Amino acid sequence: MNALFLLSPEVAGALADRRPVVALETSIVGQGLPAPHNLRAARGCEDAIRKEGAVPATIAALDGRLHIGLSDEELERVAEGATKVSSRDLGPALALRRAGATTVAATIRAAGMTGIRFMATGGIGGVHRGHPEDQSADLEEISRVDAAVFCAGAKIILDLPLTLERLESLSVPVLGYGCDEFPAFYSRHSGCPVSARVDTPQVAAGVLRAAWETGSKGIVVAVPPPAELDGAEQMAQRAAAELGHVAGADVSPHLLRRVAELSGGRSLDLNVDLVINNARVAAQVARAYSSS
Ligand code: PSU
Ligand code: MN
């Protein structure tokens, strides 16, 4: 590690003592959710991880350094305004001293370099509906870094079958946590099978260890959402059809905002609940992994 990384005392202590640590992204705080849902989600994830006996490591770029573990004031700075930072944006964000909210790709890159193997998010990025050339850097980055990514599947705004095809090509295991079907973010059902099912933290930890010991890098652990949003599929279709000229990094935040409008805000509460649920499961599995 180098001078660009700044570990919080809590995270540094946990790593030194080999206690379980779960990394959290901040793009959900900076772009994915509006206030006050964004801070509710971030704080809720941290609380859920601590309650399970693990340590949260929320990651963001601030003042030219990559912070691994944020104070509450630092978290508020990210919420007040930060640019979206994917893995390719890390160098520019740090050298140009931008406030940067990290995506899954940037978060697992930073976590991996710190020795943290567990990470939680709402939903990973993937292949966009009707625009298969728009593929989230999350997918390639997951295939390169030793990280278990806990999520409620990929975001409903995406093309889930194509996203799963891509993960298969990249040889990324997709585990269903208590489910046979890949969840669809706001729904438990996508009609797409996972590559293996795990039902307990202990079984999940054993599968992660065996996969890592046989050369796997990133592993997706898909956790069904705690509740469902009726009509999510239709709303996602409509949002994608209305996309217009929005492109690049703005696509996912734009689509999530549109689904929030179409659902009268109901998608926001569910998004908060599901990301906290994923953080809780990640901490349970991280703890089982450390004690096995
Ligand atoms: N999960 C959520 N909301 C989000 C995201 C995940 O519930 O906003 C973020 C993640 O940081 C993910 C990013 O990496 O969206 C994907 O963006 P893109 O499609 O531009 O790669
Ligand atoms: Mn994209």
Coordinates of C-alpha atoms and ligand atoms in Angstrom, one line a residue:
M1 CA 0.0 0.0 0.0
N2 CA 1.1 3.6 -0.5
A3 CA 0.6 7.2 0.6
L4 CA -2.6 7.6 -1.5
F5 CA -4.4 5.2 0.9
L6 CA -5.7 6.4 4.3
L7 CA -7.1 3.7 6.6
S8 CA -9.3 4.8 9.4
P9 CA -8.1 3.7 12.9
E10 CA -11.0 1.3 13.2
V11 CA -10.3 -0.4 9.8
A12 CA -6.5 -0.5 10.4
G13 CA -7.1 -2.1 13.8
A14 CA -9.5 -4.7 12.4
L15 CA -7.1 -5.7 9.6
A16 CA -4.1 -5.9 12.0
D17 CA -6.1 -8.2 14.3
R18 CA -7.5 -10.2 11.4
R19 CA -11.1 -9.3 12.3
P20 CA -13.7 -9.4 9.6
V21 CA -14.1 -6.2 7.5
V22 CA -16.8 -5.4 4.9
A23 CA -16.1 -2.6 2.3
L24 CA -19.0 -0.3 1.3
E25 CA -19.2 1.8 -1.9
T26 CA -20.3 5.4 -1.9
S27 CA -21.7 5.9 -5.4
I28 CA -25.0 5.0 -3.9
V29 CA -24.5 8.0 -1.6
G30 CA -23.2 10.4 -4.2
Q31 CA -25.4 9.4 -7.2
G32 CA -27.6 6.3 -6.6
L33 CA -30.0 7.7 -4.0
P34 CA -31.3 11.2 -3.2
A35 CA -31.1 12.8 0.3
P36 CA -32.1 11.7 2.9
H37 CA -32.2 8.1 1.7
N38 CA -28.5 8.1 0.7
L39 CA -27.2 8.7 4.3
R40 CA -29.9 6.5 5.7
A41 CA -28.6 3.7 3.5
A42 CA -24.9 4.3 4.3
R43 CA -25.3 4.6 8.0
G44 CA -27.7 1.7 8.1
C45 CA -25.2 -0.5 6.3
E46 CA -22.4 0.5 8.8
D47 CA -24.7 -0.2 11.8
A48 CA -25.8 -3.6 10.4
I49 CA -22.2 -4.6 9.8
R50 CA -21.1 -3.6 13.4
K51 CA -24.1 -5.4 14.9
E52 CA -22.9 -8.6 13.2
G53 CA -19.5 -8.2 14.8
A54 CA -17.6 -7.0 11.7
V55 CA -16.1 -3.6 10.8
P56 CA -17.4 -1.4 8.0
A57 CA -14.9 0.2 5.6
T58 CA -16.8 2.8 3.6
I59 CA -14.6 4.0 0.7
A60 CA -14.3 7.4 -1.0
A61 CA -11.7 9.8 -2.5
L62 CA -11.3 12.9 -0.5
D63 CA -8.5 15.6 -0.5
G64 CA -6.3 13.5 -2.7
R65 CA -6.4 10.3 -0.7
L66 CA -8.4 7.1 -0.9
H67 CA -10.1 6.8 2.4
I68 CA -10.8 3.3 3.6
G69 CA -13.3 3.8 6.4
L70 CA -15.0 7.2 6.7
S71 CA -16.0 9.3 9.7
D72 CA -19.6 10.6 9.7
E73 CA -18.4 14.1 8.7
E74 CA -16.5 12.6 5.7
L75 CA -19.6 10.6 4.7
E76 CA -21.7 13.8 4.8
R77 CA -19.1 15.5 2.5
V78 CA -19.6 12.7 -0.1
A79 CA -23.4 13.1 0.2
E80 CA -23.1 16.9 -0.3
G81 CA -21.5 16.4 -3.7
A82 CA -19.0 14.0 -5.2
T83 CA -18.2 12.9 -8.7
K84 CA -18.8 9.3 -9.7
V85 CA -15.5 7.4 -9.6
S86 CA -15.2 4.0 -11.3
S87 CA -11.9 2.2 -11.3
R88 CA -10.5 4.1 -14.3
D89 CA -11.3 7.4 -12.5
L90 CA -9.3 6.7 -9.3
G91 CA -6.0 8.2 -10.5
P92 CA -7.5 11.4 -11.9
A93 CA -9.8 11.8 -8.8
L94 CA -6.9 11.5 -6.4
A95 CA -4.3 13.6 -8.3
L96 CA -6.8 16.3 -9.1
R97 CA -8.1 16.2 -5.5
R98 CA -11.8 15.7 -6.4
A99 CA -14.3 14.4 -3.9
G100 CA -15.1 11.0 -5.4
A101 CA -17.9 8.5 -4.7
T102 CA -16.7 5.1 -5.6
T103 CA -18.6 2.5 -7.7
V104 CA -18.5 -1.2 -7.1
A105 CA -15.5 -1.4 -9.5
A106 CA -13.5 1.3 -7.8
T107 CA -14.5 0.1 -4.3
I108 CA -13.3 -3.5 -4.9
R109 CA -10.1 -2.3 -6.5
A110 CA -9.3 -0.2 -3.4
A111 CA -10.5 -2.9 -1.0
G112 CA -8.4 -5.6 -2.8
M113 CA -5.3 -3.5 -2.5
T114 CA -6.0 -3.1 1.2
G115 CA -6.6 -6.8 1.8
I116 CA -10.4 -6.6 2.2
R117 CA -12.2 -9.4 0.5
F118 CA -15.9 -8.7 1.4
M119 CA -18.0 -5.9 -0.1
A120 CA -21.7 -5.0 -0.1
T121 CA -23.7 -2.9 -2.5
G122 CA -27.4 -2.6 -3.6
G123 CA -27.0 -4.0 -7.1
I124 CA -23.9 -4.4 -9.4
G125 CA -23.7 -2.7 -12.7
G126 CA -24.1 -4.7 -15.9
V127 CA -25.1 -4.7 -19.5
H128 CA -27.7 -2.0 -20.3
R129 CA -31.1 -2.8 -22.0
G130 CA -31.0 -2.1 -25.7
H131 CA -27.4 -0.9 -25.4
P132 CA -25.2 -4.0 -25.1
E133 CA -22.2 -1.8 -25.8
D134 CA -22.7 -0.1 -22.5
Q135 CA -21.3 -2.5 -20.0
S136 CA -20.4 -1.5 -16.4
A137 CA -16.7 -1.7 -15.5
D138 CA -18.0 -3.5 -12.5
L139 CA -18.1 -6.7 -14.5
E140 CA -14.5 -6.8 -15.7
E141 CA -13.2 -5.5 -12.3
I142 CA -15.1 -8.3 -10.4
S143 CA -13.3 -10.8 -12.7
R144 CA -9.9 -9.3 -11.7
V145 CA -10.0 -8.7 -7.9
D146 CA -10.3 -11.2 -5.0
A147 CA -13.7 -9.9 -3.7
A148 CA -17.0 -11.4 -2.7
V149 CA -19.6 -8.8 -3.8
F150 CA -22.9 -9.0 -1.9
C151 CA -25.8 -7.6 -3.9
A152 CA -29.5 -8.0 -4.7
G153 CA -28.4 -9.1 -8.2
A154 CA -27.9 -6.5 -10.9
K155 CA -30.0 -3.3 -11.0
I156 CA -33.4 -3.9 -12.5
I157 CA -32.7 -1.2 -15.1
L158 CA -30.2 -3.6 -16.8
D159 CA -30.4 -6.5 -19.1
L160 CA -30.1 -9.3 -16.6
P161 CA -29.7 -12.3 -19.0
L162 CA -26.9 -10.5 -20.9
T163 CA -25.3 -9.4 -17.6
L164 CA -25.3 -13.1 -16.5
E165 CA -23.9 -14.2 -19.8
R166 CA -21.0 -11.8 -19.4
L167 CA -20.3 -12.9 -15.9
E168 CA -20.2 -16.5 -17.2
S169 CA -17.8 -15.6 -19.9
L170 CA -15.6 -13.9 -17.3
S171 CA -15.8 -17.1 -15.2
V172 CA -17.3 -15.2 -12.2
P173 CA -19.2 -17.6 -9.9
V174 CA -22.7 -16.2 -9.1
L175 CA -23.9 -17.6 -5.8
G176 CA -27.6 -17.5 -4.8
Y177 CA -27.8 -16.8 -1.1
G178 CA -30.9 -19.0 -0.2
C179 CA -32.2 -18.8 -3.8
D180 CA -31.8 -20.6 -7.1
E181 CA -32.7 -17.6 -9.2
F182 CA -30.7 -14.5 -9.7
P183 CA -32.6 -11.7 -7.9
A184 CA -33.7 -8.7 -10.0
F185 CA -33.0 -6.0 -7.4
Y186 CA -36.6 -4.9 -6.7
S187 CA -37.8 -8.5 -7.2
R188 CA -36.8 -12.0 -6.0
H189 CA -37.3 -13.4 -9.5
S190 CA -35.5 -12.9 -12.8
G191 CA -36.1 -16.3 -14.4
C192 CA -32.3 -16.6 -14.6
P193 CA -30.5 -19.4 -12.6
V194 CA -27.4 -18.7 -10.4
S195 CA -24.4 -20.9 -10.8
A196 CA -24.6 -22.4 -7.3
R197 CA -26.8 -22.0 -4.2
V198 CA -25.6 -21.4 -0.6
D199 CA -27.9 -21.4 2.3
T200 CA -25.9 -20.4 5.4
P201 CA -23.0 -18.1 6.2
Q202 CA -20.9 -21.2 6.9
V203 CA -21.6 -22.8 3.6
A204 CA -21.1 -19.5 1.7
A205 CA -17.7 -19.0 3.5
G206 CA -16.7 -22.6 2.5
V207 CA -17.6 -22.0 -1.1
L208 CA -15.8 -18.7 -1.2
R209 CA -12.6 -20.2 0.3
A210 CA -12.7 -23.2 -2.1
A211 CA -13.3 -20.9 -5.1
W212 CA -10.4 -18.6 -4.1
E213 CA -8.1 -21.5 -3.5
T214 CA -8.8 -22.8 -7.0
G215 CA -8.1 -19.5 -8.7
S216 CA -11.4 -17.6 -8.8
K217 CA -11.1 -13.9 -8.3
G218 CA -14.3 -11.9 -7.8
I219 CA -17.5 -13.8 -6.7
V220 CA -21.0 -12.4 -6.8
V221 CA -23.2 -13.4 -3.9
A222 CA -26.8 -12.6 -4.8
V223 CA -29.1 -12.0 -1.9
P224 CA -32.9 -11.8 -2.5
P225 CA -34.3 -8.3 -1.6
P226 CA -36.3 -8.3 1.7
A227 CA -39.4 -7.0 -0.1
E228 CA -40.6 -6.5 -3.7
L229 CA -41.7 -3.5 -5.7
D230 CA -44.8 -4.3 -7.8
G231 CA -44.5 -3.3 -11.5
A232 CA -40.7 -2.9 -11.2
E233 CA -40.1 -4.6 -14.6
Q234 CA -42.6 -2.4 -16.4
M235 CA -41.1 0.7 -14.8
A236 CA -37.6 -0.4 -15.8
Q237 CA -38.7 -1.0 -19.4
R238 CA -40.3 2.4 -19.6
A239 CA -37.3 4.2 -18.1
A240 CA -35.0 2.5 -20.5
A241 CA -37.2 3.3 -23.5
E242 CA -37.3 7.0 -22.5
L243 CA -33.5 7.3 -22.0
G244 CA -33.0 9.7 -24.9
H245 CA -29.6 11.3 -25.1
V246 CA -28.4 10.3 -21.6
A247 CA -25.1 8.4 -21.9
G248 CA -22.0 7.1 -20.1
A249 CA -21.8 7.3 -16.3
D250 CA -25.1 9.2 -16.1
V251 CA -27.2 6.3 -17.4
S252 CA -27.6 4.3 -14.2
P253 CA -28.3 7.3 -11.9
H254 CA -30.8 8.6 -14.5
L255 CA -32.7 5.3 -14.8
L256 CA -32.8 4.9 -11.0
R257 CA -34.2 8.4 -10.6
R258 CA -36.9 7.6 -13.2
V259 CA -37.9 4.4 -11.5
A260 CA -38.1 6.4 -8.2
E261 CA -40.5 8.9 -9.9
L262 CA -42.6 6.2 -11.6
S263 CA -43.0 4.3 -8.3
G264 CA -43.9 7.4 -6.3
G265 CA -40.7 7.0 -4.2
R266 CA -41.4 3.4 -3.2
S267 CA -38.3 2.2 -5.0
L268 CA -36.1 4.4 -2.7
D269 CA -37.3 2.8 0.5
L270 CA -36.8 -0.6 -0.9
N271 CA -33.3 0.3 -2.2
V272 CA -32.3 1.4 1.3
D273 CA -33.7 -1.8 2.9
L274 CA -32.1 -4.1 0.4
V275 CA -28.6 -2.6 0.6
I276 CA -28.7 -2.8 4.4
N277 CA -29.8 -6.4 4.1
N278 CA -26.9 -7.2 1.8
A279 CA -24.5 -5.5 4.2
R280 CA -25.8 -7.7 7.1
V281 CA -25.4 -10.9 5.1
A282 CA -21.9 -9.8 4.0
A283 CA -20.9 -9.3 7.6
Q284 CA -22.3 -12.7 8.6
V285 CA -20.4 -14.5 5.9
A286 CA -17.2 -12.5 6.6
R287 CA -17.4 -13.5 10.2
A288 CA -17.9 -17.2 9.3
Y289 CA -15.0 -16.9 6.9
S290 CA -12.6 -15.5 9.6
S291 CA -13.5 -18.1 12.1
S292 CA -13.2 -21.1 9.7
Ligands
PSU1 N1 -26.4 -0.1 -6.0 C1 -27.4 0.7 -5.7 N2 -27.4 2.0 -6.3 C2 -26.3 2.4 -7.0 C3 -25.2 1.5 -7.3 C4 -25.3 0.3 -6.8 O1 -28.4 0.3 -5.1 O2 -26.3 3.6 -7.4 C5 -24.0 2.0 -8.1 C6 -22.8 1.1 -7.8 O3 -21.8 1.9 -7.3 C7 -22.4 0.5 -9.2 C8 -22.9 1.6 -10.1 O4 -21.1 0.2 -9.3 O5 -24.1 2.0 -9.6 C9 -22.9 1.2 -11.6 O6 -22.8 2.2 -12.4 P1 -22.4 2.0 -14.0 O7 -23.6 1.3 -14.5 O8 -22.3 3.4 -14.6 O9 -21.2 1.2 -14.0
MN2 MN -22.2 2.5 -18.1

